[in-house]
Structures are given as C-alpha cells and as structure tokens.
Amino acid sequence: MRASLALRAALLLGGAASCSGSDGQSLAPGSAVARWHVALDGPRDGDGTSWARAAPELAAVLAKARPHDEIWVAAGHHRPAPAGGSRDAAFALVSHVRLYGGFAGGETALSQRDPAAHPTILDGDLNGDDGPHFAQRGDNAYQVVVGVDVHGALLDGFTIRGGHADGPSLGPTPASRDQGSGINLYHGSITVRGCVLRDNWAVNHGAVNDHSEGSVFDGCTFEGNASAQFGAGLYLHHEAATLAIDCTFRANVATTEGGGMYVRAHHGARVEGCLFEGNAAERGAGLYAAPESGAHVARSEFRANRAVLGGGGSYSDEAFTSFEECLFEGNEAGVDLQGGSGGGGGSGGGGVWTNGGAISALRCLFQANRASFGGGFYAIHDARALVAECGFEANQTEEGGGLYSLNSPVQVLDSDFRGNSAQGGVFSVGGGMSHYFSDCWVEGCSFHGNVADLGGGGAYLEGEAPVLRASRFVGNRALGPLGFGGGVMTAYFARARLEDCAFVGNEARAGGGTFDLAFSEARIVNCTYVRNRAHSGAAIHLSALATPRFSNCIVFASGPAPLGGDPADFSHGLCDVPQAGSGNLLGAPLFERAPEPGPDGVWGTDDDDPGDLRLAPGSPGIDAGDNAPRAPGGGSDLAGSPRFVDDPRVLDTGLGRGPLVDLGAFERQSPAAPPRLP
C-alpha cells in the first residue's frame, strides 16, 4: 500500500522535504539557518543553541524561530502552557520552520533519532490528569498545534494528544475553539510527517481541522480521536487541496459523519496508500465525502469500519469521488436497522454508499462486508456510478449482497461477484446484485456461487430498462421457500434486456437459470442455458402476467422440463426437448467442451469447470438465428468477438439477410485460413 519513492519525492520536494542544516553541525541563532534544541530537563536559562543548553519550553523557542530554522525536540510531554494555564494556549507553527521530534538528547544527526523509542509528545493536558474516555478534560488546551497563514512548515515525528476543543463556536475562523483539537490549520500549507494524533476530542471538526491550501500528511497515524459531530480524525474544508499519503486512520469515532476522515474539499483532495480501520460513525465510518466535494482515493484499505446507517467504508453524499485499487474488507453498515426492503432503501453500503453525485470504483475489491442492503456497494438517488474491474466476494446482506442500486444508472463492467449472499430479510433478493428502477448497464461480469433466499441468486432486476449482457452465471442459488431464479430474477415492470449471457449449473425452486415475475417484460437474446436445476422450469420459469421474449437461445441438459410456468415466446432457439415456437430446433448444441461441476459434484464451488460453450463444427446452432432481435450493428458475443460471422461450410437456417447470427452466447468465428504451401 506504500507509495513509490518517486511519487513521495515529487510530492515532498522543496523546503519541507530537504533538511538544510541537518548534517550534524549545530548552527548558532543568528546564522542563515539556526538549529534549536528543546528538552524538558534543559537548564532554566537554556537558550537552545545545543543539547547542553537546550531550552525547556518549546513555545518559547517557536516564538523566536525564523524561516528556515530547525527545532529538535527531545522526548517527553511538552505542554503549551503550565498547569492551570490558559486553555487558549497552543504551539503556533512558523512559516518555513521545521520541527523534529523523537530525540533522546545528544544526537548530532536526524538519522540518529527514534520517535518510537523516544516519543516526543505535544500534550494538551495542562494539568496532567486526563482520565479514560476523555474524562477530566476541563483543563485541557482547546487546540494543541495551530497554524494560521503558515507556509512551508514541517512537523515531523511527534505524538499530538489531549486537545479538547469544546470552546466557543465562531464558525470557520481561527478564533473558533470547537474544532481542530490536535492541529488547527487556516490558509497556507504545511507538511505533517510521521506524526501520531491520538486521544483528541472536538465538538466539531476532529483532531485535525484543515482549512489550508495544500497541506501534506505523510505517514501519519490518526488513532482514538473523537468528535461530537463529524471528521473525528482528519477534516478537510472547502479550499483544502490536501494529500494524505501512507496514513493510518484507526478507531476514530464521529457521532454523525466521517469517523476517520471528512472531506469537504472542492479542489481535489487525494488519499494515497492509506489504511482506514475500526472507525465508527453514523455515516461514512471510514471516510465521508460531503456534497460537491471531490476526492481521489487510491491504493487504500478500508477494514472493519462500522456505520450505524450507511457507508461502513465510505459515504459519498452528492459528491464526486473516485476509488482506484482499494480494498473494502469486513466493514459494516445498517446491520441492525429494520425496514427499507423491496426497493425502499435507506441504509447499507458496507463498503461504499453513494447518494447522488458521481462516483467510480476501478479495480477495487469488496470482501466480507456486511450491511442491511448492498454489502459491497450501494447507490441511490440518481447516483452516476461506474464500477469496473472490481471483485465482490463473500459480502452479506438482506438484499443486494454484492451491489445494490436504487434509481441510479449504475454501470458495472468486467467485474466478478463470487459467494455473496442476500438472506434473512423479508425480501431477500439479489445475492450478487439488485437493481431497482435503475437503467443500469452490466457487461462482462461473472456471477459465481451467489445465494439469495427469495430470488435472483446472481442478480435481481426490477423496474426501468436494465441491460445485462456478455456475463456468466455459474452455480448461483435461490433455494428459500419460494426460491425464484437461481441465476437472474426479473420482476415488476422491468423491461430488462439479457443478451449474450451464459447460465450454467444454477439452481432454484423455480427457474434455475432465470425467473420472470409478474409484469416483467424481459427480452432475452442469444443466451445459453446448460445444466440448471429447479423443481419447475429447470432453465427458465415464467409466472402469470410476465411477457418475456426469448430469441436465439440454447437450452441444454436442464430437464426434464426446461421451461416452466406460463407459455413463453420462445423462438429461433435450440433445445434438447421439443419446444413450441417459430424456428426452434431440436437437438444437442455440440459445445467445444461441456461444463462440469468438478470432483465435488457441486456447482458454485471453486472446482467448477464452466466448460467451453463455443459451438463446435457441425453444431445445428451455427447460422441458425434470427437477426432482428439483435441490436443494430450486431454487437459482440460473450467472448467479445463480433456477431454475424458466416460459416461458409454451413447452410443458413435462420431468419434475415445474411450473414446470420449463431444461437447461444457465442458466435463461431471464421476458421483460420489454411497455411500457404511453398
């Protein structure tokens, strides 16, 4: 998860990254660059010019430091004021002054210090009497470190604790004392490197309140901080174009939003290589993105965060957020809440919740998250969402095990849904995913071994005109008391289009492959059903008042009654039992390799062999389809190969102007040209 050395060098290049005057020579005050020394046991009249003459008070040294000076601070609890002092006291940063902690005293080079062995603590507990759970804080400094109009300062190797920002609330101004209990920044920009912010409390904006214009937090830890409102760890305000790199946000608690981090930044905040673990909030336990904010989160991990309502890992609220190569594992959201089933929504998103706005998740893994709805990913209120090349594994919910969308045109591309479940609710549908009233587009995806009690073991589609194409459904199950649609269930006015999909080894009470509930108007084109099982409709089941149409489909080894329920409009298909309808063929499809459930004989497990469902030479399905149901241009098949490829060795038996489409999910491509003889 660590950023590359080249990236780190580029980001930290300049005054904060280089250490002029750090070659072991002690420079006297008044030189071009001075090095000051601070130690709690320094002589009372220590002037800071050396360790022997170390100044005992850091605040006094900061008051006389000048740009480009360094301050070396020895281990111990350094307080901004003595016992009984003013709670307004704080360590005030100075532009272009570098502060380093972690010294035992006596070191002559920065490389000799060890912040872990010699912790240098900037402590807001003026009386030294803090109790557990933020008790006995009435004497504590409101803010431990402040920086107002400070540029180029560096804070390196400190622990900052004990700030208690419960003072006057004057809005977003430096005079407010209800925010930034550990570090309070306004304007300018600084670098905070290798610091620990721990055990700070605020009424408002958390341990760090960042109103700066481009600060960097590098390798910092935010741990055990709390806010009575939001942003317990790191709060980024409108103008903050902040970078957090290689940071850890652990066990921070916000009453409302953003346990680990709260992003309101409008100028492109970036989070790189960070860990969000064990944070808690009502919404966005790990990270909360406020309306109109923009944040890019890359190569970061969200683990075991817990949201009461939504967004265990992250909550994006009418924001513009992107996630790239991130892990969401073991997060929870809304697991104890009741209501909202059947497309009512209202809670969930164990990994990610997006409420409107625009969001993308690229090459992310959503694993073992739990939620009321949408274990991995949840989209609602017209959210524009792109999910591409992602994995959804072993997520658990009442609905939409891996992904859930409501009134949101989500695009899901080239993603894998494996072992997710929707169980235990009053409307447990969509083991892999559920889409309600969403013109979603799902393409190039794989659904393997997902489970739903009520229906749609792989996917559930209700309302609007969702598209599901070029995807595989293998070993998904819907085996509750009703158990509709092991692979896919469409329902209630869904004008769904399923195209170029394969359904293998799925199982349900009714409709092993697909189930179309009342008022469904599905259009199922060029799909292949093999070895699916159900009590009724081993491959396909249609309930009363459903009006699906099946064109160019193959149904094989799903007997003895592959189609169940009301009569279907099934045409130009190939089935191994007689099937009424125009242009239908009877026989075996002759695949290149038949699918098998593996040595354990159970579909939906890791040893499944989905087979090679391309049509072998001599298959009756070659050039036997109806061109009309295909979209203009023909599109591509399940392998991404072009449709409408003529096999000159086969007599056309389909319908339309040649070349004619093949049956099933794959188009047999033109045979390779024979080698040219010399």
PDB file of C-alpha atoms in Angstrom, residues 553-555 570-589 619-625 651 653-654 663:
ATOM      1  CA  CYS A 553     -31.228 -19.093 -27.052  1.00  0.00           C
ATOM      2  CA  ILE A 554     -29.815 -22.540 -26.347  1.00  0.00           C
ATOM      3  CA  VAL A 555     -31.305 -24.681 -23.568  1.00  0.00           C
ATOM      4  CA  PHE A 570     -39.520 -18.753 -27.379  1.00  0.00           C
ATOM      5  CA  SER A 571     -38.333 -18.564 -30.973  1.00  0.00           C
ATOM      6  CA  HIS A 572     -35.313 -19.493 -33.089  1.00  0.00           C
ATOM      7  CA  GLY A 573     -33.829 -21.446 -30.239  1.00  0.00           C
ATOM      8  CA  LEU A 574     -32.190 -24.811 -29.796  1.00  0.00           C
ATOM      9  CA  CYS A 575     -33.444 -27.191 -27.105  1.00  0.00           C
ATOM     10  CA  ASP A 576     -32.817 -30.859 -26.352  1.00  0.00           C
ATOM     11  CA  VAL A 577     -36.545 -31.414 -25.745  1.00  0.00           C
ATOM     12  CA  PRO A 578     -39.318 -30.279 -28.116  1.00  0.00           C
ATOM     13  CA  GLN A 579     -40.257 -26.643 -27.681  1.00  0.00           C
ATOM     14  CA  ALA A 580     -43.110 -24.830 -29.407  1.00  0.00           C
ATOM     15  CA  GLY A 581     -42.380 -21.626 -31.258  1.00  0.00           C
ATOM     16  CA  SER A 582     -41.214 -20.446 -34.664  1.00  0.00           C
ATOM     17  CA  GLY A 583     -37.820 -21.501 -35.918  1.00  0.00           C
ATOM     18  CA  ASN A 584     -36.958 -23.699 -32.949  1.00  0.00           C
ATOM     19  CA  LEU A 585     -34.597 -26.623 -33.391  1.00  0.00           C
ATOM     20  CA  LEU A 586     -34.416 -29.924 -31.521  1.00  0.00           C
ATOM     21  CA  GLY A 587     -31.055 -31.441 -30.691  1.00  0.00           C
ATOM     22  CA  ALA A 588     -27.741 -31.139 -28.894  1.00  0.00           C
ATOM     23  CA  PRO A 589     -25.744 -27.910 -29.352  1.00  0.00           C
ATOM     24  CA  SER A 619     -23.429 -27.673 -34.430  1.00  0.00           C
ATOM     25  CA  PRO A 620     -27.010 -27.052 -35.576  1.00  0.00           C
ATOM     26  CA  GLY A 621     -26.824 -23.643 -33.864  1.00  0.00           C
ATOM     27  CA  ILE A 622     -24.387 -22.158 -36.399  1.00  0.00           C
ATOM     28  CA  ASP A 623     -26.011 -19.548 -38.684  1.00  0.00           C
ATOM     29  CA  ALA A 624     -29.433 -20.540 -37.328  1.00  0.00           C
ATOM     30  CA  GLY A 625     -30.587 -17.409 -35.501  1.00  0.00           C
ATOM     31  CA  LEU A 651     -26.277 -23.995 -44.701  1.00  0.00           C
ATOM     32  CA  THR A 653     -31.201 -21.999 -41.401  1.00  0.00           C
ATOM     33  CA  GLY A 654     -32.026 -18.781 -39.558  1.00  0.00           C
ATOM     34  CA  LEU A 663     -27.548 -19.365 -31.490  1.00  0.00           C
TER      35      LEU A 663
END
